């Protein structure tokens, strides 16, 4: 989300709890920085370095004009078990078909 969107959408919610507009802006900025930090996924250390790596890629997946996954990281190793969770129409089957057709690189 852009900085202007944060100010526009979050300030409305926080303004009743702040003394003035400057305090609201400061609180919105703190919330934005904290939220963006939460979006960063730390790199996990490989516990199973001896397993064959099947996939280690970043990809975007779309179905027609609908973007299902954008710049998504995926790392799969032989012998490991994985689950795929998601609501209806979220792209689970599309992802599995793309993997089986070697369309994910």
PDB file of N, CA and C in Angstrom:
ATOM      1  N   UNK A   1       0.851  -1.171   0.000  1.00  0.00           N
ATOM      2  CA  UNK A   1       0.000   0.000   0.000  1.00  0.00           C
ATOM      3  C   UNK A   1       0.898   1.235   0.000  1.00  0.00           C
ATOM      4  N   UNK A   2       0.509   2.214  -0.761  1.00  0.00           N
ATOM      5  CA  UNK A   2       1.269   3.455  -0.851  1.00  0.00           C
ATOM      6  C   UNK A   2       1.124   4.268   0.441  1.00  0.00           C
ATOM      7  N   UNK A   3       2.101   5.139   0.699  1.00  0.00           N
ATOM      8  CA  UNK A   3       2.071   5.981   1.901  1.00  0.00           C
ATOM      9  C   UNK A   3       0.798   6.829   1.970  1.00  0.00           C
ATOM     10  N   UNK A   4       0.373   7.354   0.818  1.00  0.00           N
ATOM     11  CA  UNK A   4      -0.831   8.190   0.805  1.00  0.00           C
ATOM     12  C   UNK A   4      -2.072   7.376   1.169  1.00  0.00           C
ATOM     13  N   UNK A   5      -2.092   6.106   0.745  1.00  0.00           N
ATOM     14  CA  UNK A   5      -3.220   5.237   1.093  1.00  0.00           C
ATOM     15  C   UNK A   5      -3.251   4.975   2.593  1.00  0.00           C
ATOM     16  N   UNK A   6      -2.081   4.791   3.183  1.00  0.00           N
ATOM     17  CA  UNK A   6      -2.028   4.596   4.637  1.00  0.00           C
ATOM     18  C   UNK A   6      -2.617   5.806   5.338  1.00  0.00           C
ATOM     19  N   UNK A   7      -2.154   6.978   4.945  1.00  0.00           N
ATOM     20  CA  UNK A   7      -2.622   8.205   5.590  1.00  0.00           C
ATOM     21  C   UNK A   7      -4.129   8.356   5.429  1.00  0.00           C
ATOM     22  N   UNK A   8      -4.621   8.042   4.257  1.00  0.00           N
ATOM     23  CA  UNK A   8      -6.039   8.201   3.967  1.00  0.00           C
ATOM     24  C   UNK A   8      -6.908   7.191   4.728  1.00  0.00           C
ATOM     25  N   UNK A   9      -6.500   5.923   4.725  1.00  0.00           N
ATOM     26  CA  UNK A   9      -7.341   4.864   5.285  1.00  0.00           C
ATOM     27  C   UNK A   9      -7.181   4.668   6.790  1.00  0.00           C
ATOM     28  N   UNK A  10      -5.976   4.776   7.282  1.00  0.00           N
ATOM     29  CA  UNK A  10      -5.716   4.501   8.696  1.00  0.00           C
ATOM     30  C   UNK A  10      -5.980   5.721   9.572  1.00  0.00           C
ATOM     31  N   UNK A  11      -5.710   6.901   9.055  1.00  0.00           N
ATOM     32  CA  UNK A  11      -5.896   8.124   9.846  1.00  0.00           C
ATOM     33  C   UNK A  11      -7.338   8.285  10.292  1.00  0.00           C
ATOM     34  N   UNK A  12      -8.275   7.897   9.457  1.00  0.00           N
ATOM     35  CA  UNK A  12      -9.697   8.014   9.806  1.00  0.00           C
ATOM     36  C   UNK A  12     -10.000   7.193  11.057  1.00  0.00           C
ATOM     37  N   UNK A  13      -9.400   6.026  11.143  1.00  0.00           N
ATOM     38  CA  UNK A  13      -9.632   5.149  12.294  1.00  0.00           C
ATOM     39  C   UNK A  13      -8.935   5.658  13.547  1.00  0.00           C
ATOM     40  N   UNK A  14      -7.721   6.189  13.379  1.00  0.00           N
ATOM     41  CA  UNK A  14      -6.919   6.588  14.538  1.00  0.00           C
ATOM     42  C   UNK A  14      -7.189   8.011  15.030  1.00  0.00           C
ATOM     43  N   UNK A  15      -7.728   8.876  14.195  1.00  0.00           N
ATOM     44  CA  UNK A  15      -7.897  10.287  14.569  1.00  0.00           C
ATOM     45  C   UNK A  15      -8.726  10.517  15.836  1.00  0.00           C
ATOM     46  N   UNK A  16      -9.773   9.734  16.128  1.00  0.00           N
ATOM     47  CA  UNK A  16     -10.504   9.980  17.374  1.00  0.00           C
ATOM     48  C   UNK A  16      -9.662   9.735  18.638  1.00  0.00           C
ATOM     49  N   UNK A  17      -8.580   8.992  18.491  1.00  0.00           N
ATOM     50  CA  UNK A  17      -7.737   8.650  19.636  1.00  0.00           C
ATOM     51  C   UNK A  17      -6.520   9.548  19.769  1.00  0.00           C
ATOM     52  N   UNK A  18      -6.340  10.470  18.842  1.00  0.00           N
ATOM     53  CA  UNK A  18      -5.180  11.359  18.851  1.00  0.00           C
ATOM     54  C   UNK A  18      -5.626  12.795  19.148  1.00  0.00           C
ATOM     55  N   UNK A  19      -4.704  13.557  19.739  1.00  0.00           N
ATOM     56  CA  UNK A  19      -5.016  14.928  20.155  1.00  0.00           C
ATOM     57  C   UNK A  19      -5.138  15.890  18.976  1.00  0.00           C
ATOM     58  N   UNK A  20      -4.309  15.692  17.937  1.00  0.00           N
ATOM     59  CA  UNK A  20      -4.338  16.605  16.793  1.00  0.00           C
ATOM     60  C   UNK A  20      -3.880  15.874  15.537  1.00  0.00           C
ATOM     61  N   UNK A  21      -3.883  16.577  14.420  1.00  0.00           N
ATOM     62  CA  UNK A  21      -3.541  15.973  13.130  1.00  0.00           C
ATOM     63  C   UNK A  21      -2.080  15.533  13.065  1.00  0.00           C
ATOM     64  N   UNK A  22      -1.190  16.291  13.710  1.00  0.00           N
ATOM     65  CA  UNK A  22       0.234  15.923  13.701  1.00  0.00           C
ATOM     66  C   UNK A  22       0.465  14.615  14.461  1.00  0.00           C
ATOM     67  N   UNK A  23      -0.218  14.466  15.587  1.00  0.00           N
ATOM     68  CA  UNK A  23      -0.091  13.225  16.350  1.00  0.00           C
ATOM     69  C   UNK A  23      -0.665  12.054  15.542  1.00  0.00           C
ATOM     70  N   UNK A  24      -1.777  12.285  14.856  1.00  0.00           N
ATOM     71  CA  UNK A  24      -2.381  11.239  14.017  1.00  0.00           C
ATOM     72  C   UNK A  24      -1.410  10.808  12.924  1.00  0.00           C
ATOM     73  N   UNK A  25      -0.773  11.775  12.265  1.00  0.00           N
ATOM     74  CA  UNK A  25       0.198  11.458  11.212  1.00  0.00           C
ATOM     75  C   UNK A  25       1.368  10.647  11.768  1.00  0.00           C
ATOM     76  N   UNK A  26       1.845  11.021  12.956  1.00  0.00           N
ATOM     77  CA  UNK A  26       2.964  10.303  13.567  1.00  0.00           C
ATOM     78  C   UNK A  26       2.575   8.861  13.904  1.00  0.00           C
ATOM     79  N   UNK A  27       1.374   8.685  14.434  1.00  0.00           N
ATOM     80  CA  UNK A  27       0.915   7.338  14.790  1.00  0.00           C
ATOM     81  C   UNK A  27       0.706   6.499  13.532  1.00  0.00           C
ATOM     82  N   UNK A  28       0.133   7.091  12.483  1.00  0.00           N
ATOM     83  CA  UNK A  28      -0.063   6.372  11.219  1.00  0.00           C
ATOM     84  C   UNK A  28       1.279   5.903  10.668  1.00  0.00           C
ATOM     85  N   UNK A  29       2.284   6.753  10.728  1.00  0.00           N
ATOM     86  CA  UNK A  29       3.619   6.380  10.226  1.00  0.00           C
ATOM     87  C   UNK A  29       4.211   5.234  11.034  1.00  0.00           C
ATOM     88  N   UNK A  30       4.044   5.264  12.360  1.00  0.00           N
ATOM     89  CA  UNK A  30       4.548   4.174  13.207  1.00  0.00           C
ATOM     90  C   UNK A  30       3.844   2.859  12.874  1.00  0.00           C
ATOM     91  N   UNK A  31       2.540   2.923  12.670  1.00  0.00           N
ATOM     92  CA  UNK A  31       1.771   1.724  12.320  1.00  0.00           C
ATOM     93  C   UNK A  31       2.213   1.192  10.959  1.00  0.00           C
ATOM     94  N   UNK A  32       2.416   2.093   9.996  1.00  0.00           N
ATOM     95  CA  UNK A  32       2.852   1.683   8.656  1.00  0.00           C
ATOM     96  C   UNK A  32       4.206   0.981   8.688  1.00  0.00           C
ATOM     97  N   UNK A  33       5.154   1.559   9.409  1.00  0.00           N
ATOM     98  CA  UNK A  33       6.489   0.972   9.506  1.00  0.00           C
ATOM     99  C   UNK A  33       6.422  -0.413  10.165  1.00  0.00           C
ATOM    100  N   UNK A  34       5.642  -0.521  11.228  1.00  0.00           N
ATOM    101  CA  UNK A  34       5.494  -1.799  11.930  1.00  0.00           C
ATOM    102  C   UNK A  34       4.835  -2.842  11.023  1.00  0.00           C
ATOM    103  N   UNK A  35       3.798  -2.453  10.299  1.00  0.00           N
ATOM    104  CA  UNK A  35       3.092  -3.376   9.412  1.00  0.00           C
ATOM    105  C   UNK A  35       3.993  -3.839   8.265  1.00  0.00           C
ATOM    106  N   UNK A  36       4.768  -2.936   7.688  1.00  0.00           N
ATOM    107  CA  UNK A  36       5.674  -3.322   6.610  1.00  0.00           C
ATOM    108  C   UNK A  36       6.754  -4.263   7.115  1.00  0.00           C
ATOM    109  N   UNK A  37       7.206  -4.072   8.351  1.00  0.00           N
ATOM    110  CA  UNK A  37       8.174  -4.987   8.940  1.00  0.00           C
ATOM    111  C   UNK A  37       7.601  -6.374   9.133  1.00  0.00           C
ATOM    112  N   UNK A  38       6.315  -6.450   9.401  1.00  0.00           N
ATOM    113  CA  UNK A  38       5.665  -7.746   9.588  1.00  0.00           C
ATOM    114  C   UNK A  38       5.507  -8.494   8.272  1.00  0.00           C
ATOM    115  N   UNK A  39       5.532  -7.782   7.152  1.00  0.00           N
ATOM    116  CA  UNK A  39       5.389  -8.416   5.846  1.00  0.00           C
ATOM    117  C   UNK A  39       6.667  -9.098   5.380  1.00  0.00           C
ATOM    118  N   UNK A  40       7.792  -8.719   5.946  1.00  0.00           N
ATOM    119  CA  UNK A  40       9.062  -9.304   5.534  1.00  0.00           C
ATOM    120  C   UNK A  40       9.189 -10.700   6.131  1.00  0.00           C
ATOM    121  N   UNK A  41       9.353 -11.681   5.258  1.00  0.00           N
ATOM    122  CA  UNK A  41       9.483 -13.066   5.693  1.00  0.00           C
ATOM    123  C   UNK A  41      10.968 -13.374   5.816  1.00  0.00           C
ATOM    124  N   UNK A  42      11.425 -13.752   7.022  1.00  0.00           N
ATOM    125  CA  UNK A  42      12.846 -14.062   7.178  1.00  0.00           C
ATOM    126  C   UNK A  42      13.209 -15.343   6.436  1.00  0.00           C
ATOM    127  N   UNK A  43      14.419 -15.376   5.914  1.00  0.00           N
ATOM    128  CA  UNK A  43      14.904 -16.569   5.242  1.00  0.00           C
ATOM    129  C   UNK A  43      15.088 -17.675   6.270  1.00  0.00           C
ATOM    130  N   UNK A  44      14.544 -18.843   5.976  1.00  0.00           N
ATOM    131  CA  UNK A  44      14.677 -19.973   6.889  1.00  0.00           C
ATOM    132  C   UNK A  44      15.949 -20.737   6.566  1.00  0.00           C
ATOM    133  N   UNK A  45      16.590 -21.214   7.612  1.00  0.00           N
ATOM    134  CA  UNK A  45      17.774 -22.033   7.406  1.00  0.00           C
ATOM    135  C   UNK A  45      17.331 -23.434   7.028  1.00  0.00           C
ATOM    136  N   UNK A  46      18.019 -24.026   6.067  1.00  0.00           N
ATOM    137  CA  UNK A  46      17.672 -25.374   5.629  1.00  0.00           C
ATOM    138  C   UNK A  46      18.112 -26.395   6.661  1.00  0.00           C
ATOM    139  N   UNK A  47      17.128 -27.114   7.197  1.00  0.00           N
ATOM    140  CA  UNK A  47      17.447 -28.189   8.137  1.00  0.00           C
ATOM    141  C   UNK A  47      17.793 -29.468   7.389  1.00  0.00           C
ATOM    142  N   UNK A  48      17.284 -29.589   6.166  1.00  0.00           N
ATOM    143  CA  UNK A  48      17.465 -30.806   5.388  1.00  0.00           C
ATOM    144  C   UNK A  48      18.296 -30.510   4.144  1.00  0.00           C
ATOM    145  N   UNK A  49      19.553 -30.100   4.354  1.00  0.00           N
ATOM    146  CA  UNK A  49      20.410 -29.730   3.240  1.00  0.00           C
ATOM    147  C   UNK A  49      20.734 -30.912   2.328  1.00  0.00           C
ATOM    148  N   UNK A  50      20.628 -32.128   2.850  1.00  0.00           N
ATOM    149  CA  UNK A  50      20.984 -33.291   2.053  1.00  0.00           C
ATOM    150  C   UNK A  50      19.869 -33.722   1.101  1.00  0.00           C
ATOM    151  N   UNK A  51      18.666 -33.162   1.228  1.00  0.00           N
ATOM    152  CA  UNK A  51      17.554 -33.525   0.354  1.00  0.00           C
ATOM    153  C   UNK A  51      17.670 -32.808  -0.987  1.00  0.00           C
ATOM    154  N   UNK A  52      17.270 -33.499  -2.036  1.00  0.00           N
ATOM    155  CA  UNK A  52      17.310 -32.926  -3.378  1.00  0.00           C
ATOM    156  C   UNK A  52      16.280 -31.803  -3.497  1.00  0.00           C
ATOM    157  N   UNK A  53      16.719 -30.689  -4.012  1.00  0.00           N
ATOM    158  CA  UNK A  53      15.842 -29.539  -4.186  1.00  0.00           C
ATOM    159  C   UNK A  53      15.076 -29.685  -5.502  1.00  0.00           C
ATOM    160  N   UNK A  54      13.759 -29.720  -5.411  1.00  0.00           N
ATOM    161  CA  UNK A  54      12.922 -29.839  -6.606  1.00  0.00           C
ATOM    162  C   UNK A  54      12.606 -28.485  -7.214  1.00  0.00           C
ATOM    163  N   UNK A  55      12.450 -27.501  -6.357  1.00  0.00           N
ATOM    164  CA  UNK A  55      12.073 -26.169  -6.824  1.00  0.00           C
ATOM    165  C   UNK A  55      12.553 -25.136  -5.823  1.00  0.00           C
ATOM    166  N   UNK A  56      13.144 -24.078  -6.311  1.00  0.00           N
ATOM    167  CA  UNK A  56      13.507 -22.930  -5.496  1.00  0.00           C
ATOM    168  C   UNK A  56      13.343 -21.719  -6.407  1.00  0.00           C
ATOM    169  N   UNK A  57      12.136 -21.160  -6.402  1.00  0.00           N
ATOM    170  CA  UNK A  57      11.849 -20.138  -7.390  1.00  0.00           C
ATOM    171  C   UNK A  57      10.930 -19.053  -6.841  1.00  0.00           C
ATOM    172  N   UNK A  58      10.824 -17.989  -7.605  1.00  0.00           N
ATOM    173  CA  UNK A  58       9.910 -16.896  -7.329  1.00  0.00           C
ATOM    174  C   UNK A  58       9.063 -16.741  -8.591  1.00  0.00           C
ATOM    175  N   UNK A  59       7.741 -16.733  -8.444  1.00  0.00           N
ATOM    176  CA  UNK A  59       6.884 -16.736  -9.617  1.00  0.00           C
ATOM    177  C   UNK A  59       5.604 -15.942  -9.384  1.00  0.00           C
ATOM    178  N   UNK A  60       4.920 -15.675 -10.483  1.00  0.00           N
ATOM    179  CA  UNK A  60       3.601 -15.048 -10.467  1.00  0.00           C
ATOM    180  C   UNK A  60       2.659 -15.990 -11.195  1.00  0.00           C
ATOM    181  N   UNK A  61       1.480 -16.204 -10.637  1.00  0.00           N
ATOM    182  CA  UNK A  61       0.511 -17.129 -11.219  1.00  0.00           C
ATOM    183  C   UNK A  61      -0.800 -16.398 -11.445  1.00  0.00           C
ATOM    184  N   UNK A  62      -1.334 -16.527 -12.651  1.00  0.00           N
ATOM    185  CA  UNK A  62      -2.608 -15.886 -12.981  1.00  0.00           C
ATOM    186  C   UNK A  62      -3.537 -16.904 -13.620  1.00  0.00           C
ATOM    187  N   UNK A  63      -4.813 -16.660 -13.487  1.00  0.00           N
ATOM    188  CA  UNK A  63      -5.840 -17.460 -14.144  1.00  0.00           C
ATOM    189  C   UNK A  63      -6.683 -16.474 -14.934  1.00  0.00           C
ATOM    190  N   UNK A  64      -6.488 -16.471 -16.243  1.00  0.00           N
ATOM    191  CA  UNK A  64      -7.126 -15.445 -17.071  1.00  0.00           C
ATOM    192  C   UNK A  64      -6.525 -14.099 -16.727  1.00  0.00           C
ATOM    193  N   UNK A  65      -7.369 -13.145 -16.382  1.00  0.00           N
ATOM    194  CA  UNK A  65      -6.877 -11.820 -16.010  1.00  0.00           C
ATOM    195  C   UNK A  65      -6.727 -11.655 -14.502  1.00  0.00           C
ATOM    196  N   UNK A  66      -7.082 -12.688 -13.747  1.00  0.00           N
ATOM    197  CA  UNK A  66      -7.014 -12.622 -12.284  1.00  0.00           C
ATOM    198  C   UNK A  66      -5.643 -13.095 -11.794  1.00  0.00           C
ATOM    199  N   UNK A  67      -4.914 -12.219 -11.113  1.00  0.00           N
ATOM    200  CA  UNK A  67      -3.615 -12.591 -10.547  1.00  0.00           C
ATOM    201  C   UNK A  67      -3.864 -13.296  -9.223  1.00  0.00           C
ATOM    202  N   UNK A  68      -3.411 -14.542  -9.138  1.00  0.00           N
ATOM    203  CA  UNK A  68      -3.628 -15.354  -7.946  1.00  0.00           C
ATOM    204  C   UNK A  68      -2.459 -15.249  -6.976  1.00  0.00           C
ATOM    205  N   UNK A  69      -1.251 -15.310  -7.488  1.00  0.00           N
ATOM    206  CA  UNK A  69      -0.038 -15.196  -6.671  1.00  0.00           C
ATOM    207  C   UNK A  69       0.913 -14.253  -7.389  1.00  0.00           C
ATOM    208  N   UNK A  70       1.500 -13.309  -6.664  1.00  0.00           N
ATOM    209  CA  UNK A  70       2.392 -12.325  -7.272  1.00  0.00           C
ATOM    210  C   UNK A  70       3.731 -12.332  -6.543  1.00  0.00           C
ATOM    211  N   UNK A  71       4.806 -12.561  -7.303  1.00  0.00           N
ATOM    212  CA  UNK A  71       6.167 -12.628  -6.756  1.00  0.00           C
ATOM    213  C   UNK A  71       6.226 -13.539  -5.529  1.00  0.00           C
ATOM    214  N   UNK A  72       5.734 -14.742  -5.689  1.00  0.00           N
ATOM    215  CA  UNK A  72       5.653 -15.714  -4.604  1.00  0.00           C
ATOM    216  C   UNK A  72       6.883 -16.611  -4.601  1.00  0.00           C
ATOM    217  N   UNK A  73       7.450 -16.808  -3.421  1.00  0.00           N
ATOM    218  CA  UNK A  73       8.605 -17.692  -3.291  1.00  0.00           C
ATOM    219  C   UNK A  73       8.114 -19.103  -3.001  1.00  0.00           C
ATOM    220  N   UNK A  74       8.739 -20.094  -3.642  1.00  0.00           N
ATOM    221  CA  UNK A  74       8.383 -21.487  -3.390  1.00  0.00           C
ATOM    222  C   UNK A  74       9.664 -22.316  -3.379  1.00  0.00           C
ATOM    223  N   UNK A  75       9.780 -23.143  -2.359  1.00  0.00           N
ATOM    224  CA  UNK A  75      10.940 -24.011  -2.226  1.00  0.00           C
ATOM    225  C   UNK A  75      10.442 -25.394  -1.826  1.00  0.00           C
ATOM    226  N   UNK A  76      10.691 -26.376  -2.691  1.00  0.00           N
ATOM    227  CA  UNK A  76      10.234 -27.741  -2.453  1.00  0.00           C
ATOM    228  C   UNK A  76      11.423 -28.689  -2.485  1.00  0.00           C
ATOM    229  N   UNK A  77      11.420 -29.661  -1.573  1.00  0.00           N
ATOM    230  CA  UNK A  77      12.489 -30.655  -1.523  1.00  0.00           C
ATOM    231  C   UNK A  77      11.891 -32.047  -1.579  1.00  0.00           C
ATOM    232  N   UNK A  78      12.602 -32.942  -2.272  1.00  0.00           N
ATOM    233  CA  UNK A  78      12.155 -34.316  -2.409  1.00  0.00           C
ATOM    234  C   UNK A  78      12.087 -34.983  -1.037  1.00  0.00           C
ATOM    235  N   UNK A  79      11.013 -35.736  -0.808  1.00  0.00           N
ATOM    236  CA  UNK A  79      10.865 -36.475   0.440  1.00  0.00           C
ATOM    237  C   UNK A  79      10.124 -35.713   1.527  1.00  0.00           C
ATOM    238  N   UNK A  80       9.882 -34.428   1.312  1.00  0.00           N
ATOM    239  CA  UNK A  80       9.148 -33.631   2.288  1.00  0.00           C
ATOM    240  C   UNK A  80       7.673 -33.650   1.926  1.00  0.00           C
ATOM    241  N   UNK A  81       6.821 -33.403   2.929  1.00  0.00           N
ATOM    242  CA  UNK A  81       5.380 -33.328   2.696  1.00  0.00           C
ATOM    243  C   UNK A  81       4.926 -31.886   2.832  1.00  0.00           C
ATOM    244  N   UNK A  82       4.055 -31.482   1.918  1.00  0.00           N
ATOM    245  CA  UNK A  82       3.582 -30.111   1.898  1.00  0.00           C
ATOM    246  C   UNK A  82       2.064 -30.092   1.853  1.00  0.00           C
ATOM    247  N   UNK A  83       1.485 -29.075   2.427  1.00  0.00           N
ATOM    248  CA  UNK A  83       0.038 -28.877   2.373  1.00  0.00           C
ATOM    249  C   UNK A  83      -0.262 -27.590   1.633  1.00  0.00           C
ATOM    250  N   UNK A  84      -1.417 -27.543   1.029  1.00  0.00           N
ATOM    251  CA  UNK A  84      -1.832 -26.370   0.281  1.00  0.00           C
ATOM    252  C   UNK A  84      -3.207 -25.967   0.786  1.00  0.00           C
ATOM    253  N   UNK A  85      -3.273 -24.826   1.460  1.00  0.00           N
ATOM    254  CA  UNK A  85      -4.521 -24.356   2.048  1.00  0.00           C
ATOM    255  C   UNK A  85      -4.953 -23.061   1.384  1.00  0.00           C
ATOM    256  N   UNK A  86      -6.251 -22.916   1.240  1.00  0.00           N
ATOM    257  CA  UNK A  86      -6.784 -21.675   0.684  1.00  0.00           C
ATOM    258  C   UNK A  86      -8.274 -21.790   0.496  1.00  0.00           C
ATOM    259  N   UNK A  87      -8.916 -20.662   0.464  1.00  0.00           N
ATOM    260  CA  UNK A  87     -10.359 -20.627   0.269  1.00  0.00           C
ATOM    261  C   UNK A  87     -10.734 -20.990  -1.154  1.00  0.00           C
ATOM    262  N   UNK A  88     -12.031 -21.073  -1.384  1.00  0.00           N
ATOM    263  CA  UNK A  88     -12.519 -21.332  -2.736  1.00  0.00           C
ATOM    264  C   UNK A  88     -12.064 -20.223  -3.669  1.00  0.00           C
ATOM    265  N   UNK A  89     -11.693 -20.614  -4.885  1.00  0.00           N
ATOM    266  CA  UNK A  89     -11.304 -19.658  -5.925  1.00  0.00           C
ATOM    267  C   UNK A  89     -10.039 -18.880  -5.571  1.00  0.00           C
ATOM    268  N   UNK A  90      -9.133 -19.511  -4.808  1.00  0.00           N
ATOM    269  CA  UNK A  90      -7.893 -18.828  -4.448  1.00  0.00           C
ATOM    270  C   UNK A  90      -6.700 -19.290  -5.285  1.00  0.00           C
ATOM    271  N   UNK A  91      -6.895 -20.331  -6.114  1.00  0.00           N
ATOM    272  CA  UNK A  91      -5.825 -20.744  -7.028  1.00  0.00           C
ATOM    273  C   UNK A  91      -5.105 -22.020  -6.667  1.00  0.00           C
ATOM    274  N   UNK A  92      -5.637 -22.817  -5.758  1.00  0.00           N
ATOM    275  CA  UNK A  92      -4.966 -24.063  -5.353  1.00  0.00           C
ATOM    276  C   UNK A  92      -4.813 -25.025  -6.534  1.00  0.00           C
ATOM    277  N   UNK A  93      -5.904 -25.286  -7.224  1.00  0.00           N
ATOM    278  CA  UNK A  93      -5.869 -26.209  -8.360  1.00  0.00           C
ATOM    279  C   UNK A  93      -5.038 -25.640  -9.492  1.00  0.00           C
ATOM    280  N   UNK A  94      -5.153 -24.353  -9.739  1.00  0.00           N
ATOM    281  CA  UNK A  94      -4.357 -23.705 -10.787  1.00  0.00           C
ATOM    282  C   UNK A  94      -2.874 -23.850 -10.485  1.00  0.00           C
ATOM    283  N   UNK A  95      -2.476 -23.678  -9.233  1.00  0.00           N
ATOM    284  CA  UNK A  95      -1.077 -23.832  -8.850  1.00  0.00           C
ATOM    285  C   UNK A  95      -0.620 -25.269  -9.057  1.00  0.00           C
ATOM    286  N   UNK A  96      -1.432 -26.231  -8.627  1.00  0.00           N
ATOM    287  CA  UNK A  96      -1.039 -27.640  -8.776  1.00  0.00           C
ATOM    288  C   UNK A  96      -0.922 -28.017 -10.254  1.00  0.00           C
ATOM    289  N   UNK A  97      -1.827 -27.521 -11.086  1.00  0.00           N
ATOM    290  CA  UNK A  97      -1.738 -27.791 -12.530  1.00  0.00           C
ATOM    291  C   UNK A  97      -0.486 -27.161 -13.127  1.00  0.00           C
ATOM    292  N   UNK A  98      -0.178 -25.944 -12.714  1.00  0.00           N
ATOM    293  CA  UNK A  98       1.021 -25.269 -13.226  1.00  0.00           C
ATOM    294  C   UNK A  98       2.283 -26.029 -12.822  1.00  0.00           C
ATOM    295  N   UNK A  99       2.312 -26.543 -11.596  1.00  0.00           N
ATOM    296  CA  UNK A  99       3.475 -27.317 -11.136  1.00  0.00           C
ATOM    297  C   UNK A  99       3.587 -28.600 -11.943  1.00  0.00           C
ATOM    298  N   UNK A 100       2.462 -29.314 -12.117  1.00  0.00           N
ATOM    299  CA  UNK A 100       2.511 -30.600 -12.834  1.00  0.00           C
ATOM    300  C   UNK A 100       2.846 -30.424 -14.313  1.00  0.00           C
ATOM    301  N   UNK A 101       2.519 -29.266 -14.887  1.00  0.00           N
ATOM    302  CA  UNK A 101       2.844 -28.992 -16.301  1.00  0.00           C
ATOM    303  C   UNK A 101       4.186 -28.287 -16.465  1.00  0.00           C
ATOM    304  N   UNK A 102       4.954 -28.207 -15.391  1.00  0.00           N
ATOM    305  CA  UNK A 102       6.269 -27.538 -15.404  1.00  0.00           C
ATOM    306  C   UNK A 102       6.186 -26.092 -15.887  1.00  0.00           C
ATOM    307  N   UNK A 103       5.121 -25.399 -15.497  1.00  0.00           N
ATOM    308  CA  UNK A 103       4.954 -24.005 -15.884  1.00  0.00           C
ATOM    309  C   UNK A 103       5.457 -23.056 -14.818  1.00  0.00           C
ATOM    310  N   UNK A 104       5.830 -23.574 -13.653  1.00  0.00           N
ATOM    311  CA  UNK A 104       6.377 -22.752 -12.579  1.00  0.00           C
ATOM    312  C   UNK A 104       7.884 -22.896 -12.623  1.00  0.00           C
ATOM    313  N   UNK A 105       8.549 -21.773 -12.872  1.00  0.00           N
ATOM    314  CA  UNK A 105      10.015 -21.794 -12.959  1.00  0.00           C
ATOM    315  C   UNK A 105      10.614 -20.781 -12.025  1.00  0.00           C
TER     316      UNK A 105
END
